[in-house]
Tab-separated table of C-alpha atoms in Angstrom:
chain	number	residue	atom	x	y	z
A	1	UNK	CA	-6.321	15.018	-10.833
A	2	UNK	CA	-3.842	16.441	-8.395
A	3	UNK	CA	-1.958	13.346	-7.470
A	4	UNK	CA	-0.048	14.815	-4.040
A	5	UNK	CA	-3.416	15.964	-2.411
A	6	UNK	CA	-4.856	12.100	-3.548
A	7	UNK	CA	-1.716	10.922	-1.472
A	8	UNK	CA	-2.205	13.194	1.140
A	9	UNK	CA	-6.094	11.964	1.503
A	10	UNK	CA	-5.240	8.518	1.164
A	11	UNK	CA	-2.380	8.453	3.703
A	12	UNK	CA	-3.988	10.481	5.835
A	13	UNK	CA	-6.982	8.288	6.383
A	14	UNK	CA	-8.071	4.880	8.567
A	15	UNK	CA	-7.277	1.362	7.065
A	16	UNK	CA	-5.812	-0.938	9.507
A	17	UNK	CA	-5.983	-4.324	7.732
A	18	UNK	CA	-9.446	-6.112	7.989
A	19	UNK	CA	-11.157	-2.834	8.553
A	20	UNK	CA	-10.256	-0.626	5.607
A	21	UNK	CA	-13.938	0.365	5.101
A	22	UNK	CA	-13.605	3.627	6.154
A	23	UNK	CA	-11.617	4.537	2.964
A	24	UNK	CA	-13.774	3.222	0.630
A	25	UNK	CA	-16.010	6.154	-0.129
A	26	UNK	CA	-12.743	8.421	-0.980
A	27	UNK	CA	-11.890	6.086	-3.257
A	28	UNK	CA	-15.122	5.763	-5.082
A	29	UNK	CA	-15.252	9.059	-5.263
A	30	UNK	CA	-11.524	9.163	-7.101
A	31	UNK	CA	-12.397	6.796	-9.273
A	32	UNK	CA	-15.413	7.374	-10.403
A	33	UNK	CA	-14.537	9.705	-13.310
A	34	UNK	CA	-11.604	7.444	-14.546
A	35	UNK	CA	-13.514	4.232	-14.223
A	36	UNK	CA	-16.371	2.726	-16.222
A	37	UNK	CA	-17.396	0.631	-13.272
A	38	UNK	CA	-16.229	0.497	-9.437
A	39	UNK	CA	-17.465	-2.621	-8.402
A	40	UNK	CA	-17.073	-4.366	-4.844
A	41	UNK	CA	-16.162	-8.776	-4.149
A	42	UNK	CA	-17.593	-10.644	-1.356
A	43	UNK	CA	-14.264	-10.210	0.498
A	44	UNK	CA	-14.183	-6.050	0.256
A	45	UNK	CA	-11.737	-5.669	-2.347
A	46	UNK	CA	-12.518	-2.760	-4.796
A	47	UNK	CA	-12.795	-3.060	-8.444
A	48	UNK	CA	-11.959	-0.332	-10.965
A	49	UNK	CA	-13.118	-1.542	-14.248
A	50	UNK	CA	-11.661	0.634	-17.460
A	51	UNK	CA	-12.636	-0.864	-20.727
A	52	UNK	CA	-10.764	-2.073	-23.957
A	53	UNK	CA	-11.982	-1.697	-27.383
A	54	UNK	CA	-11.860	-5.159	-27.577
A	55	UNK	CA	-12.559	-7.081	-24.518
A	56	UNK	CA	-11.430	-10.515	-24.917
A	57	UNK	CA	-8.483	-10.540	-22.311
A	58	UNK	CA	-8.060	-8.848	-18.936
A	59	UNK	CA	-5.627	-6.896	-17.096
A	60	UNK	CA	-5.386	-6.307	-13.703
A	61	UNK	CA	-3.398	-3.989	-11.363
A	62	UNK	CA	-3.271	-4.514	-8.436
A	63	UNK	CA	-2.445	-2.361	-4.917
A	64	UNK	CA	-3.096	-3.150	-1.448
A	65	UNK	CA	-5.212	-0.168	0.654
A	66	UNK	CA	-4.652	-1.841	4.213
A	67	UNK	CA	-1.903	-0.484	6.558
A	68	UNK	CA	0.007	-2.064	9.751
A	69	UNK	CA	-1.553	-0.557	12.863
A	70	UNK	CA	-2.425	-1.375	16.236
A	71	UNK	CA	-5.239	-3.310	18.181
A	72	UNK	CA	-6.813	-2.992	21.993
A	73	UNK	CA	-5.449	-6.260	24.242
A	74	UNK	CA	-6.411	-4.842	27.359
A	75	UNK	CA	-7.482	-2.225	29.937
A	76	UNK	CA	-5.976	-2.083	33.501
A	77	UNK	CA	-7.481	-0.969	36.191
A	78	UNK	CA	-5.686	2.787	35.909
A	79	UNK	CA	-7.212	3.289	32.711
A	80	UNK	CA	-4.239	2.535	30.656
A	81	UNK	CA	-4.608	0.291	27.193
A	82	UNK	CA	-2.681	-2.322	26.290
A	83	UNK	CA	-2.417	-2.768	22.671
A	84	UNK	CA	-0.334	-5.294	20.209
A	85	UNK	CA	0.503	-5.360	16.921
A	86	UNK	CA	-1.437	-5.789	13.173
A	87	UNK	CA	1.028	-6.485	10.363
A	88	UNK	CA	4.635	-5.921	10.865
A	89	UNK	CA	4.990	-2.877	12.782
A	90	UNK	CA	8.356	-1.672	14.368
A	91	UNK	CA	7.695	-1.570	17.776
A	92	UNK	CA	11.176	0.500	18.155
A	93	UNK	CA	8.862	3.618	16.664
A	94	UNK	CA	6.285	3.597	18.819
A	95	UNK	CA	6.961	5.322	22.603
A	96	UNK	CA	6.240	8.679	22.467
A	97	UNK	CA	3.639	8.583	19.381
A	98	UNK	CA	0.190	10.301	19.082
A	99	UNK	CA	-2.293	7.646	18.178
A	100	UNK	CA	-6.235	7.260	17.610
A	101	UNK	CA	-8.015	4.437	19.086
A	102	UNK	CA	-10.960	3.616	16.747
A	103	UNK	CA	-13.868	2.882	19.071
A	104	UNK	CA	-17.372	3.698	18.849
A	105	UNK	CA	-15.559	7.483	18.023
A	106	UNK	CA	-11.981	8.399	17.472
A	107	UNK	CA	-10.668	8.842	20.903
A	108	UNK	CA	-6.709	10.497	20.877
A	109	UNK	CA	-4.575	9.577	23.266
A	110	UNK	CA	-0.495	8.748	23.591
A	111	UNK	CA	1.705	5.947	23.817
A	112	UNK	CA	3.555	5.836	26.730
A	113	UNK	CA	6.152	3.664	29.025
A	114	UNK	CA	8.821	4.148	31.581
A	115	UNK	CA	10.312	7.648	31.888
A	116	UNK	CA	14.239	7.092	31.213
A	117	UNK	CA	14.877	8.525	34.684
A	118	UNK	CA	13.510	5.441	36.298
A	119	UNK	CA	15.196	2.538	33.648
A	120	UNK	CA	18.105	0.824	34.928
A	121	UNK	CA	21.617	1.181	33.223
A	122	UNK	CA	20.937	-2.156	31.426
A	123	UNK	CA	17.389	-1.491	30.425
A	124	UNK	CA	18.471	1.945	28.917
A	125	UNK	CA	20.211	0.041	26.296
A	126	UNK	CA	17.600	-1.707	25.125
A	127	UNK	CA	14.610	-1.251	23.054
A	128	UNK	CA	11.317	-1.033	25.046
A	129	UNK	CA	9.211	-4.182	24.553
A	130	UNK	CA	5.539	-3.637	23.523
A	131	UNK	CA	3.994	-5.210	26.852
A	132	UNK	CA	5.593	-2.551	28.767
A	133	UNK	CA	4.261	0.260	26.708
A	134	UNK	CA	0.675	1.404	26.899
A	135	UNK	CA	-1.801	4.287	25.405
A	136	UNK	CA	-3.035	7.110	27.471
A	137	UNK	CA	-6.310	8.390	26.608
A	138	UNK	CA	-6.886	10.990	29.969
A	139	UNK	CA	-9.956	8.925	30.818
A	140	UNK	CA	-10.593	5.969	33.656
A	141	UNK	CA	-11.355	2.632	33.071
A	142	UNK	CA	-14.934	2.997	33.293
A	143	UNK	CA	-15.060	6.115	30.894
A	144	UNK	CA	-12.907	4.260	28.582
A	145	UNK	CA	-15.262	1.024	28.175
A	146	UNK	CA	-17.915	2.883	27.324
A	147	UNK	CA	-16.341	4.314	24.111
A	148	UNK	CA	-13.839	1.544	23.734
A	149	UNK	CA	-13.785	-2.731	23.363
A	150	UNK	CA	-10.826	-4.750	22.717
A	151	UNK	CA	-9.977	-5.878	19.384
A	152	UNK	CA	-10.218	-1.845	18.441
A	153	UNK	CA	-8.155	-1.156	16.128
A	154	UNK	CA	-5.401	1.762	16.386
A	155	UNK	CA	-3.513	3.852	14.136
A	156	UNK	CA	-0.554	6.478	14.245
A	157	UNK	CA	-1.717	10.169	14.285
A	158	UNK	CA	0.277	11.445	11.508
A	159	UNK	CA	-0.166	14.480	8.849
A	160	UNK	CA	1.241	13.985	5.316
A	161	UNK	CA	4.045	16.341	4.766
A	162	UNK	CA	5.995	17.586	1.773
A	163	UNK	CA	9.282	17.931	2.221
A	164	UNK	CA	11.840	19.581	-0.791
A	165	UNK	CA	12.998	18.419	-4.001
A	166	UNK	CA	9.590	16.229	-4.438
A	167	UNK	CA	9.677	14.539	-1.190
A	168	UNK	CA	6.679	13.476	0.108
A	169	UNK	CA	6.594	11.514	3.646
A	170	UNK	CA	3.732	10.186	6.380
A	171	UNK	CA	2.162	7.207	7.338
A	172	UNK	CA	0.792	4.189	5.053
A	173	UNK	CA	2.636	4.856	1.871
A	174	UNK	CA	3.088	1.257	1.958
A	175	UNK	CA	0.740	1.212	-0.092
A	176	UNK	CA	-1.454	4.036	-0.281
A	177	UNK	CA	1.146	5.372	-2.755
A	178	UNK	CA	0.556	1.907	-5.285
A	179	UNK	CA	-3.165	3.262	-4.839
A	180	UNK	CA	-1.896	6.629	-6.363
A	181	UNK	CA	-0.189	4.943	-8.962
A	182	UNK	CA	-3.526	3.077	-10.393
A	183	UNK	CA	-4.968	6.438	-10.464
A	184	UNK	CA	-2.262	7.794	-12.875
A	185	UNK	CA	-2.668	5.203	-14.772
A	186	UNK	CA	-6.239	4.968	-15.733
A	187	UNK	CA	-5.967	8.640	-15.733
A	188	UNK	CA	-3.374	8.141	-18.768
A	189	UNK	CA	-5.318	5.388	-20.055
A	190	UNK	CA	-8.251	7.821	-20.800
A	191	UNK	CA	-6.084	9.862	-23.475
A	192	UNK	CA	-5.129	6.517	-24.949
A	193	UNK	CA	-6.122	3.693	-27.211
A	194	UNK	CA	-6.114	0.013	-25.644
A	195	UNK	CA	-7.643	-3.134	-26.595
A	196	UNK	CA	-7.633	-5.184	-23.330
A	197	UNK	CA	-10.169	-4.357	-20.372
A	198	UNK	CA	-7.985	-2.857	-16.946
A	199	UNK	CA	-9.095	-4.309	-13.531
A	200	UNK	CA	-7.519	-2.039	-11.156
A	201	UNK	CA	-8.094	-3.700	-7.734
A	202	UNK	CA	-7.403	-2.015	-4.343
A	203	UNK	CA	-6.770	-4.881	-2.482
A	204	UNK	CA	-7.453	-5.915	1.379
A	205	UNK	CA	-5.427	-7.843	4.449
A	206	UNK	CA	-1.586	-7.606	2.209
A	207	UNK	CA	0.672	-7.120	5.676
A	208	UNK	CA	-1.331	-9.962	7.307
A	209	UNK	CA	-1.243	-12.483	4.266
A	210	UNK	CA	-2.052	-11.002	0.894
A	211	UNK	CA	-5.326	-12.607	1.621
A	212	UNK	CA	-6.886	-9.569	-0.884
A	213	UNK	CA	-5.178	-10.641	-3.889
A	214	UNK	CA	-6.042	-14.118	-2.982
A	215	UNK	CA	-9.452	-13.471	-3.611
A	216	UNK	CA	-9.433	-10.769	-6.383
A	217	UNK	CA	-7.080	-12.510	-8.485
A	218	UNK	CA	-9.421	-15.623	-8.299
A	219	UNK	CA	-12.478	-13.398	-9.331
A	220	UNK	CA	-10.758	-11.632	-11.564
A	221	UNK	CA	-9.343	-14.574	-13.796
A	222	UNK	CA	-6.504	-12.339	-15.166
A	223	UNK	CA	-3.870	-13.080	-18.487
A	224	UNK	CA	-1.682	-10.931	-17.020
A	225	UNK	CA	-1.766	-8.968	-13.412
A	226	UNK	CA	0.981	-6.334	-12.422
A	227	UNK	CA	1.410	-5.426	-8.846
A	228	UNK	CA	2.258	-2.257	-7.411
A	229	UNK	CA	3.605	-1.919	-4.225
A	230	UNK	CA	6.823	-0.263	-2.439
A	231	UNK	CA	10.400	-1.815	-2.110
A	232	UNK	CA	13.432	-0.279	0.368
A	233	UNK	CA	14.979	2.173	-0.864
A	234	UNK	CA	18.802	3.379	-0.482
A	235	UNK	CA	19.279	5.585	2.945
A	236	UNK	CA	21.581	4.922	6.014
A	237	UNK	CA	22.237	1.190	6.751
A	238	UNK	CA	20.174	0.215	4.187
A	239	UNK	CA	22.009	-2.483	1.501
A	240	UNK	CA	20.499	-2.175	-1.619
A	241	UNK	CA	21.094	-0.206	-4.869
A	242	UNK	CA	17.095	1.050	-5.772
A	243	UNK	CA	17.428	4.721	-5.134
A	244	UNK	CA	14.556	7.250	-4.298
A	245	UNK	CA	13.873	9.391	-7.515
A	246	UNK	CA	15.773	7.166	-9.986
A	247	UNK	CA	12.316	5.564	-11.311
A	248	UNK	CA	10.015	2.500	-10.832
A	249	UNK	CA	11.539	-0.264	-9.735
A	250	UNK	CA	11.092	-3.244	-12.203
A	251	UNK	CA	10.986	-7.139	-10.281
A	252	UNK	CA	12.594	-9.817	-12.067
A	253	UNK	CA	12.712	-13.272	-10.436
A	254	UNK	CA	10.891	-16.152	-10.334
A	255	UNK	CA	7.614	-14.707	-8.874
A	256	UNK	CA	7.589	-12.613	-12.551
A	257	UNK	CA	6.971	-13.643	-15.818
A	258	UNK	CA	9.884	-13.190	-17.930
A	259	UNK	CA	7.240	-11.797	-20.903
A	260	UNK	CA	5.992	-8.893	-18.471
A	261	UNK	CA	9.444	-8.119	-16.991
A	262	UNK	CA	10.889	-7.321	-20.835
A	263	UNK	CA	7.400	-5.560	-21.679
A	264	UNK	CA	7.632	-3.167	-18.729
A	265	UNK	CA	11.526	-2.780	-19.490
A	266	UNK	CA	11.151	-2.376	-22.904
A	267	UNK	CA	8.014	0.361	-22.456
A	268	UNK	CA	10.140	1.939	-19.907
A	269	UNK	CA	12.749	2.926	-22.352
A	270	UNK	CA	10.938	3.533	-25.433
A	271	UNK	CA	9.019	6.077	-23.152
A	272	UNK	CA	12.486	7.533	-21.610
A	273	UNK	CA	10.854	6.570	-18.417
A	274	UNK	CA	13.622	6.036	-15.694
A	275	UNK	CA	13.528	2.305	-14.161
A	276	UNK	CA	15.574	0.438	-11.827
A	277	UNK	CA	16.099	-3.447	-12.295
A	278	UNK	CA	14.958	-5.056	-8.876
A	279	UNK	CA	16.308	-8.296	-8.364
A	280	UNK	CA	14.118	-10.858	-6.519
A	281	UNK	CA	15.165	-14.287	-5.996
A	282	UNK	CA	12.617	-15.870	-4.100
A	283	UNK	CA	9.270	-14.122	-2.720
A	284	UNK	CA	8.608	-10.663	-3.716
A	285	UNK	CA	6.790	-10.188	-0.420
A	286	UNK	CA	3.599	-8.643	-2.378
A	287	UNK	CA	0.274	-9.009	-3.519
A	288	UNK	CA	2.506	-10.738	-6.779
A	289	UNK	CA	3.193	-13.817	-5.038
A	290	UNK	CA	-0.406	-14.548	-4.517
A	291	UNK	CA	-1.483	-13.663	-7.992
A	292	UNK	CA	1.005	-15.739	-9.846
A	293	UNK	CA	-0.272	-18.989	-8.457
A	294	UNK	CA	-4.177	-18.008	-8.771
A	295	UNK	CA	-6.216	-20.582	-10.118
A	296	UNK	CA	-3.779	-22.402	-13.105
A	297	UNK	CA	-1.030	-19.386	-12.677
A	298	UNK	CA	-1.459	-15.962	-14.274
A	299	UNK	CA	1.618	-13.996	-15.830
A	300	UNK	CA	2.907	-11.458	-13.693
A	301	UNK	CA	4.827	-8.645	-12.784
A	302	UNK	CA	5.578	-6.126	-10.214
A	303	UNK	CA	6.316	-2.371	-9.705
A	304	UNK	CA	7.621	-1.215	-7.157
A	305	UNK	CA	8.309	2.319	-5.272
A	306	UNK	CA	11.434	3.395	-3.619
A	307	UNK	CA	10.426	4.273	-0.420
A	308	UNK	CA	12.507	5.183	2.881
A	309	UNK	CA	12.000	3.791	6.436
A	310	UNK	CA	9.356	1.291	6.051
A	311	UNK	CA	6.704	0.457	8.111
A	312	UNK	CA	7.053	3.045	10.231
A	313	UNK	CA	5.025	6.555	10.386
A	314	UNK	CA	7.405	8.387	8.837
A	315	UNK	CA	7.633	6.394	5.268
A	316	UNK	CA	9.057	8.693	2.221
A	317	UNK	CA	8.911	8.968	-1.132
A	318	UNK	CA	9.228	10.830	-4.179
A	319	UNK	CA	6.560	11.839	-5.860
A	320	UNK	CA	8.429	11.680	-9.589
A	321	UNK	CA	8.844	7.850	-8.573
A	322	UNK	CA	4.840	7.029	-8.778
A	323	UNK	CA	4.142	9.513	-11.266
A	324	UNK	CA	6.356	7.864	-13.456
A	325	UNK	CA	4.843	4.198	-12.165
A	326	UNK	CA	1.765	5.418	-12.992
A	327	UNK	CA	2.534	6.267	-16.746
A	328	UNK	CA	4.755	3.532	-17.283
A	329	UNK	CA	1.730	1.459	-16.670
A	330	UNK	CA	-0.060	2.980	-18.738
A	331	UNK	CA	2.044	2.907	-21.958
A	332	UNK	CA	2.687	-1.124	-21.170
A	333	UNK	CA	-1.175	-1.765	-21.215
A	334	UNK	CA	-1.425	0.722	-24.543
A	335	UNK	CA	0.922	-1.087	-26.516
A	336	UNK	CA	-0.105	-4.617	-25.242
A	337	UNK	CA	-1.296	-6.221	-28.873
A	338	UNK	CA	-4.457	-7.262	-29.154
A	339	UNK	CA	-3.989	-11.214	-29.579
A	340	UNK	CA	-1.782	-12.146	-26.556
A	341	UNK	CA	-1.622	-15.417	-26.619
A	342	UNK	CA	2.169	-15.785	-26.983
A	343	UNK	CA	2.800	-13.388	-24.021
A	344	UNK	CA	0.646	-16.246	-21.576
A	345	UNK	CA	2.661	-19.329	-21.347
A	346	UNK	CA	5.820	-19.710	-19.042
């Protein structure tokens, strides 16, 4: 499987959260030849059954396929659309942005707001709110409601691009890229032996509430879950020691389970796999936080991938990073032994 053109597909579709639908087909059709089943819950989220030799506990991965985006508020009488926010978008990113409003077909249009020229001294030093922003679309009011409702949702128009040294940046790696990483590893897992069945779940509505993991991890019934999602990584202004192309980065807190923590270290070195230590002392902030406390509490972990500039459209990563997530997964769930009942208590 060529893992940078998955990305690249993946990032460069549609999923704002609670309408991800339009992804689902490219992902069946990923998955298909490293799954045994690709199953589908009452709430959306995707199931990517690979199977054990044995069968009598469960595994699950799990990575959220939603993104932060936009939705239609309003239309004014000029024809312009105002818009607010899904998820925690940085509203300092978006003048000046291409987007698509998703309506009954993708219209294009811009985001747009006060020319500088016209701002007052004082305004010029601030940061343009939302309500005075608004998308452009080249079309009247009356052209616009025929192809367009509020509550549409919007994204950034954005192209996945490489840049050098393994590089990799665009829109939606948060967490399209954790969706490439449970790719690798069920790719691995087919070239090795393992007792326990995988549930790799791509899961729905994480930046409004890890509602997805909510509901998977309660269908599921895992003994142990792993998460995979992204975690800030070292650039400019940024305090924190993970570093981009250094390796997963490992959780350890109270929202993990100390047994998985020292299983994923301990793989990760036996393996020469580089790893970072993340330290996290109250919520991780991911689709772990909900899957810990499912039904009477489920061991878990979390992986996480550097990644620069969050939430905006310009997200990077190196691609080393979640091809090394990826196959540190892997060798965990390999070596797992086949009675785990002293892994499952706190």
């Amino acid at each position: 499987m060529d893992y940078k053109n998955l990305l690249k597909k993946l990032c460069e579709s549609h999923g704002v959260s609670g309408h991800e639908r339009g992804i689902y087909d490219l992902l069946k059709e990923e998955f298909a030849t490293i799954s045994d089943e690709v199953t589908e819950d009452k709430f959306g989220n995707l199931f990517f059954l690979k199977k054990g030799t044995k069968g009598k506990y469960k595994v699950m991965l799990a990575a959220h396929l939603d993104e932060i985006g936009l939705i239609v508020k309003d239309i004014d009488d000029k024809g312009f659309i105002k818009f607010t926010t899904v998820g925690g978008v940085d509203q300092r990113t978006l003048p000046s942005q291409e987007v698509i409003v998703h309506g009954k077909k993708n219209i294009l249009g811009v985001i747009g707001s006060k020319p500088p020229h016209l701002l007052s001294s004082g305004d010029m030093e601030k940061a343009i709110k939302i309500e005075d922003m608004y998308i452009d679309v080249g079309m009247s009011k009356k052209e616009i409601e025929e192809l367009i409702k509020i509550g549409d949702v919007i994204t950034i128009k954005r192209e996945f691009r490489e840049l050098l040294n393994d590089y990799v940046s665009g829109k939606a790696l948060d967490d399209r890229a954790g969706i490439a990483v449970m790719a690798i590893c069920l790719e691995e897992l087919k070239k090795l032996y393992h007792y326990h069945d995988v549930y790799a779940v791509a899961t729905l509505q994480e930046e409004v509430g890890v509602r997805g993991a909510t509901t998977s991890a309660y269908n599921v019934e895992p003994d142990i879950a792993i998460a995979i999602d992204v975690t800030h990584g070292k650039a400019r202004g940024v305090s924190t020691e993970i570093e981009l192309a250094r390796g997963p980065a490992i959780g350890k807190g109270p929202n993990i389970h100390p047994a998985v923590y020292k299983g994923l270290v301990d793989t990760a070195k036996e393996y020469n796999i580089n790893h970072q230590i993340e330290p996290l002392p109250g919520p991780s902030g991911t689709d772990a936080w909900a899957i810990q406390i499912s039904r009477g509490g489920v061991p878990t972990g979390l992986v996480s991938i550097p990644l620069r500039y969050m939430h905006t459209s310009v997200e990077t990563v190196n691609m080393k990073d979640i091809i090394n997530s990826g196959k540190l997964l892997a060798y965990y769930i390999a070596n797992l032994p086949e009675e785990l009942e002293g892994q499952l208590c706190y």
